[in-house]
Coordinates of C-alpha atoms in Angstrom, one line a residue:
X854 CA -17.3 4.1 37.0
X855 CA -18.9 3.6 34.1
X856 CA -19.3 0.4 32.9
X857 CA -16.9 -0.4 29.3
X858 CA -19.1 0.6 25.9
X859 CA -19.9 -3.1 24.4
X860 CA -19.0 -3.8 20.8
X861 CA -21.7 -3.1 17.9
X862 CA -23.7 -5.7 17.1
X863 CA -22.5 -8.3 14.3
X864 CA -25.7 -7.2 11.7
X865 CA -24.2 -4.1 12.3
X866 CA -20.5 -5.0 11.3
X867 CA -22.2 -6.8 8.3
X868 CA -24.5 -4.0 6.6
X869 CA -21.0 -1.5 7.5
X870 CA -19.1 -3.9 5.5
X871 CA -21.5 -4.2 2.8
X872 CA -21.9 -0.4 2.6
X873 CA -18.4 -0.5 2.0
X874 CA -17.9 -3.5 -0.4
X875 CA -20.8 -1.2 -2.5
X876 CA -18.6 1.9 -2.5
X877 CA -15.5 0.0 -3.9
X878 CA -18.1 -1.6 -6.3
X879 CA -19.5 2.0 -7.0
X880 CA -15.8 3.7 -7.9
X881 CA -14.7 4.7 -4.4
X882 CA -11.4 4.1 -2.6
X883 CA -12.3 1.7 0.4
X884 CA -10.2 4.1 2.7
X885 CA -12.0 7.3 1.5
X886 CA -15.3 5.4 2.7
X887 CA -13.7 4.1 6.1
X888 CA -12.7 7.5 7.2
X889 CA -16.6 8.8 6.9
X890 CA -17.9 5.9 8.6
X891 CA -18.7 5.7 12.6
X892 CA -16.1 5.3 14.9
X893 CA -17.6 2.7 16.7
X894 CA -18.2 0.2 13.8
X895 CA -14.7 1.4 12.0
X896 CA -12.5 -1.5 12.6
X897 CA -15.0 -4.3 12.2
X898 CA -16.2 -3.1 9.6
X899 CA -12.3 -2.4 8.0
X900 CA -11.5 -6.1 9.1
X901 CA -14.9 -7.7 7.3
X902 CA -14.6 -6.1 4.2
X903 CA -11.0 -6.9 3.5
X904 CA -12.0 -10.4 3.5
X905 CA -14.8 -9.7 1.2
X906 CA -12.5 -7.4 -1.5
X907 CA -9.7 -10.5 -1.5
X908 CA -12.7 -12.8 -2.2
X909 CA -14.9 -11.1 -4.7
X910 CA -13.8 -12.3 -8.0
X911 CA -14.8 -15.7 -6.2
X912 CA -18.2 -14.9 -4.0
X913 CA -19.5 -12.8 -7.5
X914 CA -19.3 -15.9 -9.6
X915 CA -20.6 -18.5 -6.8
X916 CA -23.6 -15.7 -6.2
X917 CA -24.0 -15.6 -10.1
X918 CA -24.6 -19.3 -9.8
X919 CA -26.6 -18.9 -6.8
X920 CA -29.3 -15.9 -7.7
X921 CA -28.9 -15.4 -12.0
X922 CA -30.8 -12.6 -11.5
X923 CA -28.8 -10.2 -9.3
X924 CA -30.9 -8.5 -6.6
X925 CA -30.6 -4.4 -5.8
X926 CA -26.9 -3.4 -5.4
X927 CA -27.0 -3.1 -1.2
X928 CA -29.2 -6.3 -0.8
X929 CA -26.1 -7.6 -3.2
X930 CA -23.5 -6.2 -1.6
X931 CA -24.9 -7.4 2.1
X932 CA -25.3 -11.2 0.0
X933 CA -21.6 -11.1 -1.3
X934 CA -20.4 -9.7 2.5
X935 CA -22.2 -12.8 3.5
X936 CA -20.7 -15.5 1.5
X937 CA -17.2 -14.4 1.4
X938 CA -17.7 -14.5 5.4
X939 CA -19.2 -18.1 5.2
X940 CA -15.7 -19.1 2.8
X941 CA -14.1 -22.0 4.4
X942 CA -11.5 -21.2 6.6
X943 CA -12.6 -17.2 6.9
X944 CA -14.3 -16.4 9.2
X945 CA -14.3 -16.4 13.2
X946 CA -18.2 -16.7 13.3
X947 CA -19.8 -19.8 13.6
X948 CA -22.0 -20.2 10.3
X949 CA -25.4 -19.8 12.0
X950 CA -24.7 -16.9 13.6
X951 CA -23.0 -15.2 10.3
X952 CA -26.4 -16.5 8.4
X953 CA -29.0 -15.3 11.4
X954 CA -26.7 -11.6 11.6
X955 CA -26.8 -11.3 7.5
X956 CA -30.3 -11.8 7.5
X957 CA -31.3 -9.4 10.7
X958 CA -29.1 -6.8 8.5
X959 CA -31.4 -7.2 5.7
X960 CA -34.2 -7.2 7.4
X961 CA -33.1 -3.8 8.3
X962 CA -31.9 -2.9 4.7
X963 CA -34.5 -3.8 2.5
X964 CA -36.9 -6.1 4.8
X965 CA -38.8 -7.7 1.8
X966 CA -34.7 -9.3 1.2
X967 CA -34.4 -11.0 4.3
X968 CA -36.4 -14.4 3.6
X969 CA -34.2 -14.1 0.1
X970 CA -30.6 -13.8 2.1
X971 CA -31.7 -16.4 4.2
X972 CA -32.3 -18.9 1.3
X973 CA -29.1 -17.6 -0.6
X974 CA -26.6 -18.5 2.4
X975 CA -28.5 -21.6 3.3
X976 CA -28.1 -22.8 -0.1
X977 CA -24.7 -21.9 -0.1
X978 CA -23.6 -24.1 2.8
X979 CA -25.5 -27.1 1.5
X980 CA -24.1 -26.8 -1.7
X981 CA -20.4 -25.1 -0.5
X982 CA -18.0 -28.0 -1.8
X983 CA -19.8 -28.1 -5.3
X984 CA -20.3 -24.4 -5.7
X985 CA -16.7 -24.1 -5.5
X986 CA -16.0 -26.7 -7.7
X987 CA -17.4 -24.9 -10.2
X988 CA -15.6 -22.1 -10.3
X989 CA -12.5 -22.8 -10.7
X990 CA -11.9 -22.2 -14.6
X991 CA -12.8 -18.7 -14.0
X992 CA -9.6 -16.7 -13.6
X993 CA -10.9 -14.1 -12.5
X994 CA -13.0 -16.1 -9.4
X995 CA -10.0 -18.8 -8.6
X996 CA -7.0 -15.4 -8.6
X997 CA -9.5 -12.6 -7.6
X998 CA -8.1 -9.9 -9.5
X999 CA -9.6 -8.4 -12.4
X1000 CA -8.2 -10.3 -15.8
X1001 CA -6.5 -7.8 -17.5
X1002 CA -4.5 -7.1 -13.8
X1003 CA -3.4 -10.6 -14.5
X1004 CA -2.4 -10.6 -17.8
X1005 CA -0.3 -7.6 -17.1
X1006 CA 1.3 -9.4 -14.7
X1007 CA 1.5 -12.1 -16.6
X1008 CA 3.8 -10.2 -19.2
X1009 CA 5.5 -8.9 -16.7
X1010 CA 7.0 -11.6 -14.3
X1011 CA 6.2 -14.8 -16.5
X1012 CA 7.9 -16.7 -14.0
X1013 CA 5.9 -15.7 -10.7
X1014 CA 2.7 -14.4 -11.9
X1015 CA 1.0 -16.5 -10.1
X1016 CA 3.2 -16.0 -7.1
X1017 CA 2.5 -12.6 -7.0
X1018 CA -1.2 -12.7 -7.2
X1019 CA -1.5 -14.8 -4.1
X1020 CA 0.9 -12.8 -2.6
X1021 CA -1.7 -10.6 -2.9
X1022 CA -4.2 -12.8 -0.7
X1023 CA -2.1 -12.8 2.2
X1024 CA -3.0 -10.3 5.9
X1025 CA 0.3 -8.0 5.3
X1026 CA 2.4 -7.5 8.5
X1027 CA 2.3 -4.6 10.7
X1028 CA 6.3 -2.9 10.6
X1029 CA 7.7 0.0 12.6
X1030 CA 10.2 2.6 12.5
X1031 CA 12.1 3.4 14.9
X1032 CA 13.2 7.0 15.6
X1033 CA 17.4 6.9 16.2
X1034 CA 16.5 9.9 18.0
X1035 CA 14.9 8.3 20.6
X1036 CA 16.6 5.0 21.5
X1037 CA 18.0 2.3 19.4
X1038 CA 16.0 -0.6 17.2
X1039 CA 17.0 -3.1 19.4
X1040 CA 15.9 -0.8 23.1
X1041 CA 12.7 -0.2 21.5
X1042 CA 12.3 -4.4 20.5
X1043 CA 12.9 -4.6 24.6
X1044 CA 10.6 -2.1 25.2
X1045 CA 7.9 -3.7 23.4
X1046 CA 8.7 -7.1 24.7
X1047 CA 7.8 -5.6 28.2
X1048 CA 4.5 -4.2 26.5
X1049 CA 3.6 -7.5 26.3
X1050 CA 4.0 -7.2 21.9
X1051 CA 6.4 -9.3 20.4
X1052 CA 8.1 -8.0 17.2
X1053 CA 11.5 -9.0 15.5
X1054 CA 13.6 -7.5 13.3
X1055 CA 12.5 -6.9 8.9
X1056 CA 16.4 -7.8 8.3
X1057 CA 20.1 -6.6 8.0
X1058 CA 19.2 -4.3 5.1
X1059 CA 16.4 -2.6 7.6
X1060 CA 18.0 -1.0 10.1
X1061 CA 15.1 0.9 11.6
X1062 CA 12.4 -1.9 11.1
X1063 CA 10.4 -4.0 13.4
X1064 CA 7.3 -6.2 12.1
X1065 CA 4.9 -7.5 14.8
X1066 CA 4.2 -10.8 15.3
X1067 CA 0.4 -9.0 15.6
X1068 CA -1.0 -5.5 14.3
X1069 CA -1.7 -3.7 17.2
X1070 CA -3.1 -0.1 17.8
X1071 CA -0.4 2.8 17.3
X1072 CA -2.2 3.4 21.1
X1073 CA -0.7 0.5 22.6
X1074 CA 2.8 1.5 21.0
X1075 CA 5.4 2.6 23.8
X1076 CA 6.3 6.3 23.1
X1077 CA 4.4 6.2 19.9
X1078 CA 2.5 9.7 20.7
X1079 CA 5.8 11.3 21.6
X1080 CA 7.8 10.5 18.3
X1081 CA 9.4 7.3 19.3
X1082 CA 8.7 4.8 16.6
X1083 CA 6.2 5.2 13.3
X1084 CA 4.0 2.8 11.1
X1085 CA 5.8 2.1 7.9
X1086 CA 6.9 -1.0 5.3
X1087 CA 10.3 -2.2 4.8
X1088 CA 10.0 -1.1 1.4
X1089 CA 9.2 2.3 1.6
X1090 CA 11.5 2.5 4.7
X1091 CA 14.6 2.2 1.5
X1092 CA 13.6 5.5 0.3
X1093 CA 15.6 7.8 2.9
X1094 CA 18.5 5.3 3.2
X1095 CA 18.5 5.5 -0.8
X1096 CA 18.5 9.1 -1.6
X1097 CA 21.0 10.1 1.8
X1098 CA 23.8 8.0 0.5
X1099 CA 23.4 5.8 3.0
X1100 CA 23.4 2.6 0.9
X1101 CA 26.2 2.2 -1.6
X1102 CA 25.9 1.8 -5.4
X1103 CA 27.5 -1.4 -6.6
X1104 CA 28.7 0.4 -10.1
X1105 CA 31.3 2.9 -8.0
X1106 CA 34.2 3.2 -10.3
X1107 CA 37.6 2.6 -9.2
X1108 CA 38.3 5.4 -6.4
X1109 CA 35.3 7.0 -6.7
X1110 CA 33.2 7.6 -3.2
X1111 CA 29.6 8.0 -2.5
X1112 CA 28.6 10.6 -0.3
X1113 CA 26.2 11.4 2.6
X1114 CA 24.5 14.0 1.5
X1115 CA 25.8 17.2 3.2
X1116 CA 24.1 18.8 6.8
X1117 CA 22.2 21.9 5.2
X1118 CA 21.7 20.2 1.6
X1119 CA 18.7 21.2 0.4
X1120 CA 16.6 18.1 -0.4
X1121 CA 12.5 18.2 -2.2
X1122 CA 10.2 15.7 -1.7
X1123 CA 7.8 16.0 -4.8
X1124 CA 4.9 13.9 -3.9
X1125 CA 4.8 13.4 -0.2
X1126 CA 1.7 13.1 1.6
X1127 CA 0.9 11.2 4.1
X1128 CA 5.0 11.9 5.1
X1129 CA 6.3 8.7 5.9
X1130 CA 8.9 9.2 3.9
X1131 CA 9.3 12.8 4.0
X1132 CA 10.2 12.2 8.2
X1133 CA 12.4 9.0 7.8
X1134 CA 14.7 11.5 5.7
X1135 CA 15.0 14.3 8.4
X1136 CA 14.9 11.2 11.1
X1137 CA 18.1 9.7 9.3
X1138 CA 19.8 13.2 8.5
X1139 CA 19.6 14.6 11.8
X1140 CA 16.7 17.4 11.3
X1141 CA 19.4 18.7 9.5
X1142 CA 17.8 18.9 5.7
X1143 CA 16.5 22.2 4.1
X1144 CA 13.5 20.4 3.4
X1145 CA 10.9 21.1 0.9
X1146 CA 7.4 18.5 1.1
X1147 CA 5.1 18.9 -1.6
X1148 CA 2.0 17.4 -2.9
X1149 CA -1.0 18.6 -4.5
X1150 CA -3.7 18.4 -2.0
X1151 CA -3.5 20.7 1.0
X1152 CA -5.6 18.5 3.1
X1153 CA -3.5 15.6 2.8
X1154 CA -0.5 17.8 3.7
X1155 CA -2.1 17.8 7.3
X1156 CA -0.8 14.5 7.9
X1157 CA 2.5 15.7 6.4
X1158 CA 2.6 18.6 9.2
X1159 CA 1.2 16.0 12.0
X1160 CA 4.1 13.0 10.8
X1161 CA 6.7 16.0 11.5
X1162 CA 5.6 17.6 14.5
X1163 CA 4.7 14.5 16.6
X1164 CA 8.6 13.5 15.4
X1165 CA 10.1 16.6 16.4
X1166 CA 11.1 17.8 12.9
X1167 CA 11.5 20.4 10.6
X1168 CA 10.9 21.4 7.1
X1169 CA 8.5 23.6 4.4
X1170 CA 5.7 22.1 3.7
X1171 CA 3.4 23.5 0.6
X1172 CA 0.4 22.6 -1.5
X1173 CA 1.0 22.3 -5.5
X1174 CA 1.2 20.4 -8.0
X1175 CA 5.6 19.5 -8.6
X1176 CA 4.9 19.5 -12.4
X1177 CA 3.9 23.4 -12.6
X1178 CA 7.5 24.5 -11.2
X1179 CA 6.5 28.1 -12.2
X1180 CA 3.9 28.4 -9.0
X1181 CA 6.4 27.0 -6.6
X1182 CA 10.3 27.3 -7.2
X1183 CA 12.3 29.6 -6.1
X1184 CA 14.8 29.1 -8.5
X1185 CA 17.3 27.2 -6.4
X1186 CA 18.1 24.2 -6.8
X1187 CA 18.2 20.8 -5.5
X1188 CA 20.6 18.6 -3.9
X1189 CA 18.5 15.8 -3.9
X1190 CA 15.1 15.1 -4.8
X1191 CA 12.6 12.1 -4.1
X1192 CA 10.2 11.4 -6.4
X1193 CA 7.5 9.0 -5.1
X1194 CA 4.8 9.6 -8.0
X1195 CA 1.4 8.5 -8.0
X1196 CA 1.0 5.1 -9.6
X1197 CA -1.6 1.8 -9.8
X1198 CA -0.6 1.3 -6.3
X1199 CA -0.6 -2.5 -7.6
X1200 CA 3.2 -3.5 -4.9
X1201 CA 0.3 -2.8 -1.9
X1202 CA -2.7 -4.5 -2.5
X1203 CA -2.6 -6.6 0.4
X1204 CA -3.0 -3.5 2.4
X1205 CA -5.4 -2.1 0.0
X1206 CA -7.7 -5.0 -1.1
X1207 CA -9.7 -2.4 -3.1
X1208 CA -7.1 -1.2 -5.6
X1209 CA -7.6 -4.3 -7.6
X1210 CA -11.0 -3.8 -8.3
X1211 CA -10.7 0.3 -8.9
X1212 CA -8.4 0.3 -11.2
X1213 CA -9.0 -0.1 -15.3
X1214 CA -6.2 -1.2 -17.6
X1215 CA -6.5 2.6 -19.2
X1216 CA -5.4 3.6 -16.0
X1217 CA -1.7 2.7 -16.2
X1218 CA -0.8 4.7 -19.8
X1219 CA -2.5 7.3 -17.7
X1220 CA -0.5 7.1 -14.8
X1221 CA 2.8 6.6 -16.7
X1222 CA 2.1 9.4 -18.5
X1223 CA 1.7 11.9 -15.6
X1224 CA 5.0 10.1 -13.8
X1225 CA 7.0 10.9 -17.4
X1226 CA 6.1 14.1 -16.9
X1227 CA 7.0 15.1 -13.5
X1228 CA 10.5 13.2 -13.8
X1229 CA 10.8 15.8 -16.8
X1230 CA 9.5 18.4 -14.7
X1231 CA 12.0 17.9 -11.8
X1232 CA 15.0 17.0 -13.8
X1233 CA 15.9 20.5 -14.8
X1234 CA 15.6 21.1 -11.0
X1235 CA 18.6 19.3 -9.6
X1236 CA 21.6 20.5 -8.9
X1237 CA 24.7 18.9 -11.5
X1238 CA 26.2 15.8 -9.8
X1239 CA 22.8 15.6 -7.6
X1240 CA 20.3 12.7 -7.4
X1241 CA 16.9 12.2 -8.0
X1242 CA 15.3 9.0 -6.8
X1243 CA 12.0 7.8 -8.4
X1244 CA 9.8 5.6 -6.5
X1245 CA 6.3 3.7 -7.3
X1246 CA 4.7 1.0 -4.9
X1247 CA 3.9 -0.1 -8.4
X1248 CA 5.1 -3.9 -9.6
X1249 CA 4.0 -2.6 -13.5
X1250 CA 7.0 -2.3 -15.6
X1251 CA 5.4 0.4 -16.9
X1252 CA 5.5 2.3 -13.9
X1253 CA 9.0 1.3 -12.8
X1254 CA 12.1 0.2 -15.5
X1255 CA 10.2 1.1 -18.8
X1256 CA 9.6 4.2 -17.3
X1257 CA 13.2 4.7 -16.4
X1258 CA 14.4 3.4 -19.8
X1259 CA 13.0 6.3 -22.2
X1260 CA 13.6 8.5 -19.4
X1261 CA 17.6 7.6 -20.0
X1262 CA 16.9 7.7 -23.9
X1263 CA 15.8 11.0 -23.7
X1264 CA 18.4 12.4 -21.0
X1265 CA 22.4 12.0 -21.6
X1266 CA 22.9 13.6 -18.4
X1267 CA 21.9 10.9 -16.1
X1268 CA 22.8 8.1 -14.9
X1269 CA 20.7 5.0 -13.2
X1270 CA 23.4 4.5 -10.3
X1271 CA 22.6 0.1 -9.7
X1272 CA 22.5 -1.5 -6.0
X1273 CA 23.1 -4.9 -5.2
X1274 CA 19.9 -5.1 -3.1
X1275 CA 17.1 -2.7 -2.2
X1276 CA 16.9 -1.5 -5.8
X1277 CA 15.0 -1.8 -8.8
X1278 CA 11.3 -4.0 -8.9
X1279 CA 11.2 -4.6 -5.5
X1280 CA 8.5 -7.8 -5.6
X1281 CA 6.6 -8.7 -2.9
X1282 CA 7.4 -12.5 -2.6
X1283 CA 9.6 -14.5 0.1
X1284 CA 12.1 -15.4 -2.2
X1285 CA 12.9 -11.7 -3.8
X1286 CA 16.8 -12.0 -4.6
X1287 CA 16.8 -8.3 -3.2
X1288 CA 15.3 -9.1 0.6
X1289 CA 16.3 -10.7 3.1
X1290 CA 14.2 -14.0 3.8
X1291 CA 11.5 -13.4 6.1
X1292 CA 10.4 -15.1 9.1
X1293 CA 8.0 -18.0 8.8
X1294 CA 7.9 -17.8 4.6
X1295 CA 5.7 -14.7 4.1
X1296 CA 6.7 -12.1 2.6
X1297 CA 7.7 -9.2 4.7
X1298 CA 8.0 -6.0 2.2
X1299 CA 5.6 -4.4 -0.3
X1300 CA 6.3 -4.7 -3.7
X1301 CA 8.0 -1.4 -4.5
X1302 CA 10.3 -0.1 -7.5
X1303 CA 13.2 2.4 -6.7
X1304 CA 15.9 3.8 -9.2
X1305 CA 18.5 6.6 -8.3
X1306 CA 19.6 8.6 -11.0
X1307 CA 22.4 10.6 -11.1
X1308 CA 22.8 14.1 -13.2
X1309 CA 26.0 13.8 -14.8
X1310 CA 28.0 17.5 -14.4
X1311 CA 28.4 19.3 -17.8
X1312 CA 31.3 18.3 -19.6

């Protein structure tokens, strides 16, 4: 029997994490960078880089005090990585080990910088308390978000903006969606327990959602490869029941019914990759929808197809820009449309800590323009009486309520259906009135926005 492969040395993980941080500073997605990272260091590099990016505002301020003249980018990235991991409460390594391995990483990256990295990190340990106190008046260092982001949250959510910034610093839970065709949520929870994995229901609003007490590799989940469960945040699990009619609007008129979508209903998922919501629609509909999944990125569409196949579901997958309907639409109107529109991802910063450093203030109006174009292009494709669910994983009102308010001004044949819970702006806060109080006082769900629009029949 061959011996198990040993874990990579810490200096390799630190070096890889520093490269990841530098990639984000250069404007590249952390997800894309990690996909190209050597497999043996990828999990460690991801964990360490997530920690650094959550602390980047503070550690850059401290580094500027310790070394006012910035070192070369690769050295600086390693330095801020070391500083972030030496932050109080952040590291699982001893301070001596961390400094020693950071110096070793520097020696291999840029031999002449090893002494400099050693000196700066050791000075930080000696003066840590004073250095932390000195940067408390710097808003970027305090909240670890760009100033424009803070100002936008303060404008949109003046009562809870600091809580939203603090929530983004939390490590997110791992939430599963149990496939109802393969068994009940309770029975899958029992299977997890038998496999030594603790989990609890997300709440009564989410009939298929189980939240793991500790994240696990998907390979450890019972029946994952056979399609028994998927990984999907609880907020994202609301899209399918909202569109299919499994959640009842609270604004129904006396005698008005809100039916489920019928078997064979023609449904469009306009921006479908990576396919979690696409698959969930078919799961809940018993695989009986006439489903078309679009996305502009043919490569990401492969994930949609893989998700459908793993879950034994059907659907047509096509690469196209949903706005360019002349290219892909066959002229048959849809009963329902899911528009999970491109957005700032400001509601999922816990899962993607690089987003805050990649976005610019000018991105928000640019994204809002794309969202409006998608709404305008898709609305004519909907049958009278049909429904369109607009969704973004954003907490910015420009991508949520403001977008839909403007759409309603332009379209007198649209009605925004209202729900007591599970729609509108869902903030990633434990006391959000639209969410169940989660266990332990931590936010269970990501930030999302949902608006279900019904197309009124012609007079």
